[in-house]
XYZ file of C-alpha atoms in Angstrom:
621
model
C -70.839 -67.511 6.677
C -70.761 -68.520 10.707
C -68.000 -69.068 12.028
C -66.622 -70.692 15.430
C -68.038 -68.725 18.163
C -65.443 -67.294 21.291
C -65.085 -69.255 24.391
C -67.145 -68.109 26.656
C -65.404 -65.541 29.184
C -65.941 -66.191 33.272
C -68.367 -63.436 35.048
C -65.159 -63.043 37.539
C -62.523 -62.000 34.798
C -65.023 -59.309 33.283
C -66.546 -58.443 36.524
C -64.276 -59.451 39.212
C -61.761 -56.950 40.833
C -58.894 -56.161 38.001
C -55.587 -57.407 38.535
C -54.127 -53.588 38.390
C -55.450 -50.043 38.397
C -54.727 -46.285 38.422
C -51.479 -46.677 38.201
C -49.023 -43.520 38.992
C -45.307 -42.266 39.827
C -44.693 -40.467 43.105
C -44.038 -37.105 43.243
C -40.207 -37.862 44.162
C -40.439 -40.134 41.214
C -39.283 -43.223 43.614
C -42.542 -45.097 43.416
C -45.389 -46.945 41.656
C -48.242 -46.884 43.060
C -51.576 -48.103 41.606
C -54.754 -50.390 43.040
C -54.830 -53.723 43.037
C -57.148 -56.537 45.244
C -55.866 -57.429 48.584
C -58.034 -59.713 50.442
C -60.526 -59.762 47.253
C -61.210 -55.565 48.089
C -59.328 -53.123 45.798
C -56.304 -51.184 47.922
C -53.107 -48.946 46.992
C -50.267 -50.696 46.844
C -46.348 -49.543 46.179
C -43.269 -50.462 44.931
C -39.695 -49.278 43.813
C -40.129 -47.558 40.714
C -38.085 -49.652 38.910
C -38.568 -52.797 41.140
C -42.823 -53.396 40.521
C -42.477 -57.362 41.899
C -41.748 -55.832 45.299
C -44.859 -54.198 45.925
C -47.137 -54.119 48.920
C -50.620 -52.882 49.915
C -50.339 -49.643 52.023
C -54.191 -49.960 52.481
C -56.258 -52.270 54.107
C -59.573 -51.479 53.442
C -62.155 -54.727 53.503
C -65.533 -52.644 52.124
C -66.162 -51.822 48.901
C -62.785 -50.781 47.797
C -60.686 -47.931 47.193
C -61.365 -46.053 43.431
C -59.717 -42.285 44.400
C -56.469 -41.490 45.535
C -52.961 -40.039 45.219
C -49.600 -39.285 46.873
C -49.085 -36.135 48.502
C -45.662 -33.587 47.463
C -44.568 -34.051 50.726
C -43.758 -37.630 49.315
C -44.766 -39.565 52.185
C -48.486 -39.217 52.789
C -51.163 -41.187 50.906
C -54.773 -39.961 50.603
C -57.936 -41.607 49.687
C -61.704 -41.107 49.564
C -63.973 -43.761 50.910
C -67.652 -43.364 51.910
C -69.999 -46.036 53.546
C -71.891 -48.833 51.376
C -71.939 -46.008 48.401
C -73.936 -43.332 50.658
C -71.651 -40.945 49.078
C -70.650 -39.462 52.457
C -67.112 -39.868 51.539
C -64.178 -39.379 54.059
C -60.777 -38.284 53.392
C -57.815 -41.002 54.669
C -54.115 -40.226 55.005
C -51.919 -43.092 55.284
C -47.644 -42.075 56.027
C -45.793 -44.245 54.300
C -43.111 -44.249 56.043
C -44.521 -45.337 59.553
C -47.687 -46.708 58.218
C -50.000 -45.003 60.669
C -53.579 -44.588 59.105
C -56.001 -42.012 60.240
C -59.427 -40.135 58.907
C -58.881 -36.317 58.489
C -62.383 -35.419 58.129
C -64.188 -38.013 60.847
C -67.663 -36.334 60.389
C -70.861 -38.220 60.531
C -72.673 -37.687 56.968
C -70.490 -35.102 55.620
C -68.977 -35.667 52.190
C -65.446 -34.485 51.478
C -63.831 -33.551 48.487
C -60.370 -33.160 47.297
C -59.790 -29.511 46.242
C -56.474 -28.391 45.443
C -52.972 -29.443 46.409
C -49.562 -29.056 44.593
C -45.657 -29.048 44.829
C -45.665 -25.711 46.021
C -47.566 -26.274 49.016
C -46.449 -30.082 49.776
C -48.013 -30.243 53.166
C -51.479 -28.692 52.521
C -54.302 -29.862 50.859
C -57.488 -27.591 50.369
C -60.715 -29.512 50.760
C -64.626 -28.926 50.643
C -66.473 -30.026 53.378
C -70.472 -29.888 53.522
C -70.318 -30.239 57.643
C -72.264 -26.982 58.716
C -74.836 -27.216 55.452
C -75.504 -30.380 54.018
C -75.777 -28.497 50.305
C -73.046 -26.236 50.174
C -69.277 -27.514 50.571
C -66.913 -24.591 52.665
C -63.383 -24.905 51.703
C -61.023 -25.579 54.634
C -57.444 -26.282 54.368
C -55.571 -29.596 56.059
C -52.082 -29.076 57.213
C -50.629 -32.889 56.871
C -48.100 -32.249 59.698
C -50.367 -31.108 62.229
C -53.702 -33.011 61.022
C -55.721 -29.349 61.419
C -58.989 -28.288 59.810
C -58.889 -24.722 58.997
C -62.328 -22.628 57.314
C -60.548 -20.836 54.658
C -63.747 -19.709 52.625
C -67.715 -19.920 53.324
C -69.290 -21.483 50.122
C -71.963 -18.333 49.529
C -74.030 -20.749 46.995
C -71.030 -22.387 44.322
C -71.546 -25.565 42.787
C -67.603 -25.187 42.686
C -64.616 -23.434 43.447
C -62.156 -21.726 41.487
C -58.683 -21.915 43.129
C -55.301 -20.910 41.806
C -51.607 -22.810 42.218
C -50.931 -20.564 45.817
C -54.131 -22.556 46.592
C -56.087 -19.339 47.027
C -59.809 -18.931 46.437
C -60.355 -16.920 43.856
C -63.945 -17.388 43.058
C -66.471 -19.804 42.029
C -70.084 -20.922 39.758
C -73.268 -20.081 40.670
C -76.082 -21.737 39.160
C -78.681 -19.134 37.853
C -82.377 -19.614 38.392
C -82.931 -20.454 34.302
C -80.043 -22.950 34.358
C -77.488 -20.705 33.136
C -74.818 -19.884 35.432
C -72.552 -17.036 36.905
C -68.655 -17.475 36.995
C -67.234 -14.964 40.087
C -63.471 -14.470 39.849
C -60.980 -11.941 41.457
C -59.859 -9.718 38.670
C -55.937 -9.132 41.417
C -53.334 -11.833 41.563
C -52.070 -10.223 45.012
C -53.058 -10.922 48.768
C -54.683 -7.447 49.238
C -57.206 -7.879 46.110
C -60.509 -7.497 47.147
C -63.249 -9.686 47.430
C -66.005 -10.880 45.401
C -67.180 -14.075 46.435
C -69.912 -13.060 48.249
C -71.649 -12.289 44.883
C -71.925 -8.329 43.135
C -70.800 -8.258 39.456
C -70.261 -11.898 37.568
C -66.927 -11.952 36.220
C -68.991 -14.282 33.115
C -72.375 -14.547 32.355
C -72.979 -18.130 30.700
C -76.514 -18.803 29.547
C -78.978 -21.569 30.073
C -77.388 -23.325 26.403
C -73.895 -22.646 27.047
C -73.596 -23.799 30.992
C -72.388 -27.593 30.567
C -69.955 -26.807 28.348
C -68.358 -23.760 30.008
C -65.761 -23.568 33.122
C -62.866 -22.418 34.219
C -60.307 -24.798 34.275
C -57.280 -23.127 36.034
C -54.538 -20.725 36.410
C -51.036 -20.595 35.326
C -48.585 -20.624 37.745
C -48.289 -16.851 37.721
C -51.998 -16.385 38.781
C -52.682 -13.856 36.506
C -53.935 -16.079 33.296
C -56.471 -18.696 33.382
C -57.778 -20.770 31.150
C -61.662 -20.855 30.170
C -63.456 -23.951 28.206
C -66.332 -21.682 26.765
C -69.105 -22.685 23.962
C -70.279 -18.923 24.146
C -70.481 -17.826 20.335
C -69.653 -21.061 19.023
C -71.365 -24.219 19.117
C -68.466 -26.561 20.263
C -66.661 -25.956 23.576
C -63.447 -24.358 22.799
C -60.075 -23.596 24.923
C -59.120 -19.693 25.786
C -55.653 -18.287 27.297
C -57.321 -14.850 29.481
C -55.499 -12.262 31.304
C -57.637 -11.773 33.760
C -57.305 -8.272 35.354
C -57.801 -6.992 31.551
C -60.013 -9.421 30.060
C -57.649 -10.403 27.061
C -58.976 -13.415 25.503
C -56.918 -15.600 23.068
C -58.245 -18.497 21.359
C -55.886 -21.675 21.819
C -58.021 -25.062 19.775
C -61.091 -25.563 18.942
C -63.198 -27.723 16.593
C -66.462 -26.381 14.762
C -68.300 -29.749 16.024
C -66.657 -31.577 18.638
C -66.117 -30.357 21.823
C -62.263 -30.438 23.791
C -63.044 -33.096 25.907
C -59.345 -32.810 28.013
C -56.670 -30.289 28.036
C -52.974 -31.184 29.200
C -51.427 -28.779 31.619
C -47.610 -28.449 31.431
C -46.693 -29.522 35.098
C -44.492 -26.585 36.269
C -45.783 -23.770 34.459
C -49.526 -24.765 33.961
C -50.277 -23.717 30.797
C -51.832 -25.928 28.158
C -49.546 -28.360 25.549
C -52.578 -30.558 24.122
C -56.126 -31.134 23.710
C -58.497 -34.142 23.344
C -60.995 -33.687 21.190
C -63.128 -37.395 21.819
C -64.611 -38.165 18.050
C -65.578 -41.642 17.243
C -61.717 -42.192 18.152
C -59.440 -39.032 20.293
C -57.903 -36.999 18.645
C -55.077 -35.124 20.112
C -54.222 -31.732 19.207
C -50.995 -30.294 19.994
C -50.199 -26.747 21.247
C -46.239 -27.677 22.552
C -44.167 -29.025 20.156
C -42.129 -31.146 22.470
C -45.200 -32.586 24.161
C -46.056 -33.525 20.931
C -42.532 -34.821 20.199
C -42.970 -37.018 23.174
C -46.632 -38.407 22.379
C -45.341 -39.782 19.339
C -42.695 -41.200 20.549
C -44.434 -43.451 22.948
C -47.007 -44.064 19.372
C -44.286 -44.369 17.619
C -42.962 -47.677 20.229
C -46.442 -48.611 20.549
C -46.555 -49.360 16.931
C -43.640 -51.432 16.873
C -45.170 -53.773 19.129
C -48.855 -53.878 17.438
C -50.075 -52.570 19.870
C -53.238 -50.069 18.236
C -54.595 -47.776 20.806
C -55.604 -44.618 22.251
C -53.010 -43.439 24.510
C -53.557 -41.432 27.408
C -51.102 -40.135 30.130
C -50.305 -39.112 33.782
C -47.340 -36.990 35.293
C -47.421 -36.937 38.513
C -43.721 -37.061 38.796
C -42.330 -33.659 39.989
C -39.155 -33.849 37.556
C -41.695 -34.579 34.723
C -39.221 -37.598 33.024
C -41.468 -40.282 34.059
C -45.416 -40.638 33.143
C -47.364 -43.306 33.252
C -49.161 -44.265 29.802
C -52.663 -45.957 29.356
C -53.223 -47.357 25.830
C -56.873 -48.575 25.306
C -57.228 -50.741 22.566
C -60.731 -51.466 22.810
C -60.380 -55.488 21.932
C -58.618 -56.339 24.664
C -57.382 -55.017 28.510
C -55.781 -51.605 28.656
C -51.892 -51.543 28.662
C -50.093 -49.695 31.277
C -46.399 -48.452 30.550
C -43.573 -46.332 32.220
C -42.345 -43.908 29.447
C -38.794 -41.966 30.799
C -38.569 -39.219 28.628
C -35.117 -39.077 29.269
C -34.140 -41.737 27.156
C -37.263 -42.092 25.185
C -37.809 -45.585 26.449
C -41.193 -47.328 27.066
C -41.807 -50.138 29.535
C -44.035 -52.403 30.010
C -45.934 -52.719 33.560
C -48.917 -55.116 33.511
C -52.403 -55.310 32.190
C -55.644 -54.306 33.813
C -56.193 -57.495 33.680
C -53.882 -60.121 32.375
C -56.663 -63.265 32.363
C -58.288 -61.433 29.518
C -55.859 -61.608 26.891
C -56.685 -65.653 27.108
C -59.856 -65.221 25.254
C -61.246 -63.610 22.041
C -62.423 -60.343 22.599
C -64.642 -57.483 20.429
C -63.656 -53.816 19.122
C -66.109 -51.237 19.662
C -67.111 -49.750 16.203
C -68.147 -46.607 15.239
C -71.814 -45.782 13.462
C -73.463 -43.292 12.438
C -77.103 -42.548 11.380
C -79.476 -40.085 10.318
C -82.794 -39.911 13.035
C -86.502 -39.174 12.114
C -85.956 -35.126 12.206
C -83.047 -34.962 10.100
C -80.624 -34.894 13.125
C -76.721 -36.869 12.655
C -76.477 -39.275 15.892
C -73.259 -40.962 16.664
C -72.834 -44.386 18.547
C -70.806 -47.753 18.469
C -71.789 -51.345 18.591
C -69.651 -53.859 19.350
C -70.400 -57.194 17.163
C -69.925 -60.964 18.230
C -66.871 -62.378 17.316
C -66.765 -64.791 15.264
C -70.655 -64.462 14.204
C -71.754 -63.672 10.936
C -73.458 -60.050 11.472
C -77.205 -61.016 10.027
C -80.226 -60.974 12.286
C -78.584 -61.139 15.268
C -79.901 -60.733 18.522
C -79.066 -56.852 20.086
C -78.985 -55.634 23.017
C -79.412 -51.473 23.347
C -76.836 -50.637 26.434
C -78.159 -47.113 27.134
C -76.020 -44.474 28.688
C -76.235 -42.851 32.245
C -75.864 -38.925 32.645
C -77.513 -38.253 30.955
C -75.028 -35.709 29.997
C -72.179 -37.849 29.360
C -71.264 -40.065 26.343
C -70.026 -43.209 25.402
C -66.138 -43.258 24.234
C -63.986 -45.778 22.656
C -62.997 -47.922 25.128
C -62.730 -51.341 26.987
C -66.594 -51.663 27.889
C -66.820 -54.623 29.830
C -70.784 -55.230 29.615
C -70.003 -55.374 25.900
C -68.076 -57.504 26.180
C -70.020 -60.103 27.747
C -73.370 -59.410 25.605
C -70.872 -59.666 22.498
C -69.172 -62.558 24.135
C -72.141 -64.422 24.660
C -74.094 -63.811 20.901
C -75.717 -60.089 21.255
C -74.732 -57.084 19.409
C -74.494 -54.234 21.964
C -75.493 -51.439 20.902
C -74.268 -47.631 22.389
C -76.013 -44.691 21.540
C -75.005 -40.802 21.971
C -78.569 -39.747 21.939
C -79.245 -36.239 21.586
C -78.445 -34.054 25.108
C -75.314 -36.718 25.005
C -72.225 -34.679 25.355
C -69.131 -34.057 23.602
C -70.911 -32.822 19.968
C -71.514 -29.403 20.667
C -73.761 -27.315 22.975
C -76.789 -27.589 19.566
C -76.895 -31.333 19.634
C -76.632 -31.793 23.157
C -79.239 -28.982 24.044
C -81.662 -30.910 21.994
C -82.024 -32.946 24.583
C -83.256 -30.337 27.247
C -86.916 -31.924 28.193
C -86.883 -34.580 26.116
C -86.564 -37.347 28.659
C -88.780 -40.238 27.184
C -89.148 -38.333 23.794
C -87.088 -37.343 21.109
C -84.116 -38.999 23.393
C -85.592 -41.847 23.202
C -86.616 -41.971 19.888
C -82.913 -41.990 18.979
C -82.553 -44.780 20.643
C -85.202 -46.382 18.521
C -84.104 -44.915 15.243
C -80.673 -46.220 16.016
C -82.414 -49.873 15.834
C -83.975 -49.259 12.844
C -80.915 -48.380 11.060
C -79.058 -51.667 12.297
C -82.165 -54.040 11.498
C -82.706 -51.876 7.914
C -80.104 -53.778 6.225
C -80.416 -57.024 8.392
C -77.700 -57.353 10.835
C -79.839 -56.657 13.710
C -83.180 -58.671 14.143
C -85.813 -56.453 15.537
C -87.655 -58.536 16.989
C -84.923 -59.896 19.307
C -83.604 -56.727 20.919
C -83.693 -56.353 24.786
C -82.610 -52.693 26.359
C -80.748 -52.115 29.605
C -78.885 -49.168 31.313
C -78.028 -47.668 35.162
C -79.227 -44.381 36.191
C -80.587 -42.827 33.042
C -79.809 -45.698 30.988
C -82.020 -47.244 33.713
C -85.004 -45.028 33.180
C -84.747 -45.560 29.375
C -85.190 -49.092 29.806
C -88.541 -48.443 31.993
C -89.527 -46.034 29.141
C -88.756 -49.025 26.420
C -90.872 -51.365 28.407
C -93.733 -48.767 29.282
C -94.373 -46.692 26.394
C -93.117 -48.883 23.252
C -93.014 -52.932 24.676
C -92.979 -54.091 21.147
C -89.988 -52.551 20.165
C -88.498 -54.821 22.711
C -88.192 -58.322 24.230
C -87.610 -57.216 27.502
C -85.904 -54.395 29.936
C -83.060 -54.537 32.379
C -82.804 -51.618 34.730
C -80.365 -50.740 37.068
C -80.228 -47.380 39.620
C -83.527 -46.303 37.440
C -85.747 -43.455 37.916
C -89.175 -44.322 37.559
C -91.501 -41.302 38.854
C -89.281 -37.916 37.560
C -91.741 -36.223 39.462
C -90.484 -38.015 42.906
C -87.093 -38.438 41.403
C -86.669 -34.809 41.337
C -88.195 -33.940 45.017
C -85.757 -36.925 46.432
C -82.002 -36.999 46.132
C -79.259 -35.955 48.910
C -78.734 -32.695 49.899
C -75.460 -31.787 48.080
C -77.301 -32.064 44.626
C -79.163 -29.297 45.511
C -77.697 -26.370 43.651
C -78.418 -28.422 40.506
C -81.972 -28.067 41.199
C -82.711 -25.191 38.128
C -80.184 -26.874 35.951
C -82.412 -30.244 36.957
C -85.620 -27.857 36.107
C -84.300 -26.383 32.889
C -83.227 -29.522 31.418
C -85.700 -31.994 32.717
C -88.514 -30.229 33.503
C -90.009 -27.912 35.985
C -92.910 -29.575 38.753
C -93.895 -26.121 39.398
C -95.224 -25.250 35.491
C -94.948 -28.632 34.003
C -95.918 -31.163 36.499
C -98.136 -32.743 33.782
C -95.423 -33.248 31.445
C -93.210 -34.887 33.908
C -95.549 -37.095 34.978
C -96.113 -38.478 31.186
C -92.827 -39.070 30.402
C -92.617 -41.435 33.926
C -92.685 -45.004 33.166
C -94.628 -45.168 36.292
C -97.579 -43.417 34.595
C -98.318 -46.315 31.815
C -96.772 -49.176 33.401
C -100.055 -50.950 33.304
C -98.910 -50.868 29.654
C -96.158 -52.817 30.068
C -96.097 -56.121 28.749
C -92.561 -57.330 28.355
C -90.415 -58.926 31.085
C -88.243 -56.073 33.034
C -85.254 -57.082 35.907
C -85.046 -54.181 38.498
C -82.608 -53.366 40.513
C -81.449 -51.315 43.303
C -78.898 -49.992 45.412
C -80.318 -49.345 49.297
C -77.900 -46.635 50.168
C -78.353 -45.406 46.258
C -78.455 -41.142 47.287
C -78.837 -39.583 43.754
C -82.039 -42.508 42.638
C -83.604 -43.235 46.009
C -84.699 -46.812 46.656
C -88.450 -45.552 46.164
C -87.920 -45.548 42.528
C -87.633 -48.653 42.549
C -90.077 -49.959 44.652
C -93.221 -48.144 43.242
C -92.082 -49.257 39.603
C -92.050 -52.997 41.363
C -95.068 -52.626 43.039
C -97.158 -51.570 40.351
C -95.352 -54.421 38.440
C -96.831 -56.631 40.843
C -99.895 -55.065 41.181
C -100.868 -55.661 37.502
C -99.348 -59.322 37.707
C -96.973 -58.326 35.049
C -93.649 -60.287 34.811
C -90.518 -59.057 36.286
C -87.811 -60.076 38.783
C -86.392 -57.294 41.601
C -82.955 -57.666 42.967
C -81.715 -55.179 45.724
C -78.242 -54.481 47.156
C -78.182 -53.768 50.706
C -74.880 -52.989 50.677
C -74.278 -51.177 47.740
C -75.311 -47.310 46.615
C -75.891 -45.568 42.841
C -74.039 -48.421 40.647
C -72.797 -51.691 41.692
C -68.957 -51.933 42.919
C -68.529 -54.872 45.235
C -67.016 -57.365 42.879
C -69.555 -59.972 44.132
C -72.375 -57.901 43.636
C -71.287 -57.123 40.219
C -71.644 -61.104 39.496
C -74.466 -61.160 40.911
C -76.012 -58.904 39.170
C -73.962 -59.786 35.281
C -75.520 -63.670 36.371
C -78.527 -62.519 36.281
C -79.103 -60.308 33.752
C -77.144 -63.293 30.975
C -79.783 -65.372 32.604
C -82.302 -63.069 31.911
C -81.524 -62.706 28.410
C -81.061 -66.207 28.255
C -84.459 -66.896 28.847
C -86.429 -64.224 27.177
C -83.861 -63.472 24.084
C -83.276 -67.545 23.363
């Protein structure tokens, strides 16, 4: 039976900057500090610890907002990462605190900086790569925060990253190997005088072309003679091993036959594990300290006094370790942000992500799970209209980017407004999806408009089999790879679907793999092995473009583009639109001058959420 549909919720509360972000506890444990919008453009702002009504912005920026950043262990200097209209060229900003002088450390034209390493026991240096002498490779250089100095430290000889212990000393880094496999190189000596293999010679670990996304090293203990290896080698899910590294000792901390550990929680002084996240249809936390554990449920334990049902997630960045910060996602609703002092076992309150939300009704993600034409178990979640009886409703299939990521339990906001306004949205981990172990996921190697999409369509037909979905009222949409799946919907089977939204979208593979900026070069043979290789299967590639049939398309399809977009060139969208036009077929093309691989300008974002409800509006009924 139908029931009262939701209010409808405003583009600018699901789309608009949030109220509060990122929140996080100085090192001195003195100060919140989190991002919120001042002057409509997300900055860092600060307050008393225990006094969050005083706060004020510390940052002023009036682009496209601050997303990365944190407070040094010298406790007075802010950094953050900002690059120009999303041309990934990001610089790194320090901001004192106490005088409120602002300047760029790394004031180079083009070159993209990234945060490396930096720690309590080296509060006034920071280790960062920079890509300024070639545009592929990032050198490591350390920044001494009193002086402002750039100092080389390490020559990249061809890592896609570094390896880098708590004395903030380079101890290796991962090659990618010409099949898409990689190399790990790590010093073997935990003293100054050990010698050095980073120029290449004998790979500490081999990792082959099936094990490579799911294996890294993920750090040292604080006496630099363990580390701590996420490995799939021998297994099928990623697992979590202690090593002594000058003998090789392995020993074998969690794992899970299927699922892979998604996060692992470092103890803060003496680096070595407590926990692990495995991410099933809900996380799962696995405990390997018994009074991190003791803590965790705790803070469930308070949670579930106050109704509040949720995956909880934390951050200690205070030094003394009694205060974290705790994120609950509930899925049907904003996520929570608390204060938890261990001391006393107490949990406070902070704020909301955003408070306007918990005004209306809102949708839980659920959990699915169906069998696909060859027999393989796919995983996904739709989230339903509220308040809607679930027969033959309209769907919409919200494809993932990556596309070697997943879709998690969480606060989604584009399903919420597809739910909110009548559609079922429906999220798929596809095959080469991660998180289910290296077999599922390396089903999807070269399978780009095949068998990965054919998930896709056999998740439909499970959801219209019984008659909650109505097949013929399904649209698809997605960014990046999501994006390209939505051209592939609309090129190679347009009656599945009513019509195609696609954001950031490859169009050409052939082009898209020639283009891209210079720092996603190293990827190139993982690109090749996964994707497919222009040099032996140029044929291929070209087949499984939706550029190569899109005279068949013959459903409606909304493009769009960021200019400054670095990893899916403009072009791709353009040649998709101009053969569009060229065969008079129906489609609208909205591009972002200002704006790079995704949409983060808050007005953008409505732009672009207007458009496509209008869109659906109009072709979906």
């Amino acid at each position: 039976m139908t029931t009262e549909a939701a209010a409808l919720i405003p583009h600018s509360v699901l789309f608009g900057n949030p109220s509060y972000l990122v929140p996080e506890i100085s090192p001195d444990g003195t100060r919140l500090l989190y991002l919120a919008p001042d002057d409509g453009v997300l900055n860092v702002w600060t307050a008393p610890v225990d006094r969050p009504d005083e706060a004020r912005a510390v940052t002023h920026d009036r682009g496209r907002g601050i997303r990365t950043y944190g407070l040094c262990h010298d406790d007075r200097t802010l950094f953050y990462l900002r690059d120009d209209n999303g041309d990934e060229s990001r610089r790194l900003y320090l901001v004192d605190l106490d005088s409120g002088e602002e300047r760029c450390a790394t004031p180079f034209d083009g070159v993209q900086a990234r945060v490396l390493a930096h720690n309590r026991w080296h509060p006034t240096t920071v280790l960062i790569g920079l890509n300024k002498d070639r545009p592929a490779l990032h050198d490591v250089y350390a920044l001494d925060l009193v002086t402002g100095r750039l100092t080389k430290v390490a020559e990249n000889p061809g890592y896609l990253s570094w390896i880098i212990d708590t004395d903030l000393r380079v101890r290796g880094g991962t090659r990618m190997r010409p099949d898409g496999g990689t190399a790990v190189f790590l010093d073997p000596e935990d003293g100054p005088d050990a010698p050095d293999t980073q120029d290449g010679g004998r790979p500490w670990l081999d990792v082959p072309y099936e094990d490579a996304v799911g294996t890294r090293v993920i750090g040292f203990a604080r006496d630099g003679a363990t580390c701590y290896l996420l490995s799939s080698i021998g297994a099928n899910a990623t697992r979590l091993f202690e090593i002594e590294v000058a003998t090789g000792r392995r020993t074998l901390l969690a794992q899970d036959p299927v699922y892979d550990v998604q996060q692992v929680e470092l103890d803060p002084v003496s680096r070595r594990p407590q926990a692990v996240l495995f991410a099933k249809d809900r996380a799962e936390w696995v405990f390997l300290d018994e009074e991190f554990g003791k803590d965790l449920e705790r803070i469930r334990g308070e949670l579930a006094l106050r109704a509040v049902d949720g995956e909880v997630h934390i951050d200690r960045t205070d030094r003394s370790d009694r205060l974290w910060t705790v994120s609950v996602v509930t899925g049907a609703g904003p996520v929570l942000y608390y204060v938890y002092d261990r001391s006393d076992g107490s949990l406070r309150h902070l704020f909301s992500h955003q408070p306007e939300l918990e005004r209306y009704r809102l949708a839980r993600m659920e959990p699915f799970a169906f069998t696909a034409r060859d027999g393989v178990a796919v995983h996904g979640y739709v989230t339903w209209p509220p308040g809607l009886e679930r027969r033959g409703l309209p769907a919409v299939l919200n494809v993932h980017g990556g596309p070697w990521a997943r879709h998690t339990f969480a606060f989604d906001e584009e399903a919420q407004l597809l739910a909110n306004r009548g559609y079922a949205c429906v999220q798929v981990n596809f095959r080469g999806s991660t998180g289910y172990g290296k077999h599922f996921r390396n089903l999807g190697a070269k399978q780009w408009g095949a068998a990965m999409q054919t998930d896709l369509l056999d998740a439909l037909g499970h959801l219209a089999a019984d008659g909650r979905v109505d097949a013929s009222r399904v649209a698809i949409m997605g960014c990046s790879y999501g994006g390209y799946a939505a051209l592939v919907g609309a090129a190679f089977t347009p009656d599945a679907f009513t019509c195609a939204i696609a954001l950031c979208a490859p169009s050409n593979l052939l082009t898209m793999l020639a283009a891209g900026a210079p720092t996603r070069t190293p990827l190139q043979a993982f690109m090749h092995a996964h994707v497919g290789d222009p040099e032996t299967e140029r044929d291929m590639l070209w087949e499984r473009s939706p550029l190569s049939r899109a005279d068949e398309i013959r459903i409606p399809v909304l493009v769009v583009q960021g200019a400054n977009d670095v990893r899916v060139p403009r072009a791709e969208a353009e040649q998709i639109v101009a053969a569009l036009e060229a065969n008079g077929l129906a489609h609208e093309y909205l591009l972002f001058p200002d704006e790079g691989h995704g949409l983060a300008r808050p007005g953008n974002r409505q732009v672009y959420y207007a458009a496509v409800e209008r869109f659906l509006a109009a072709h979906m009924g």
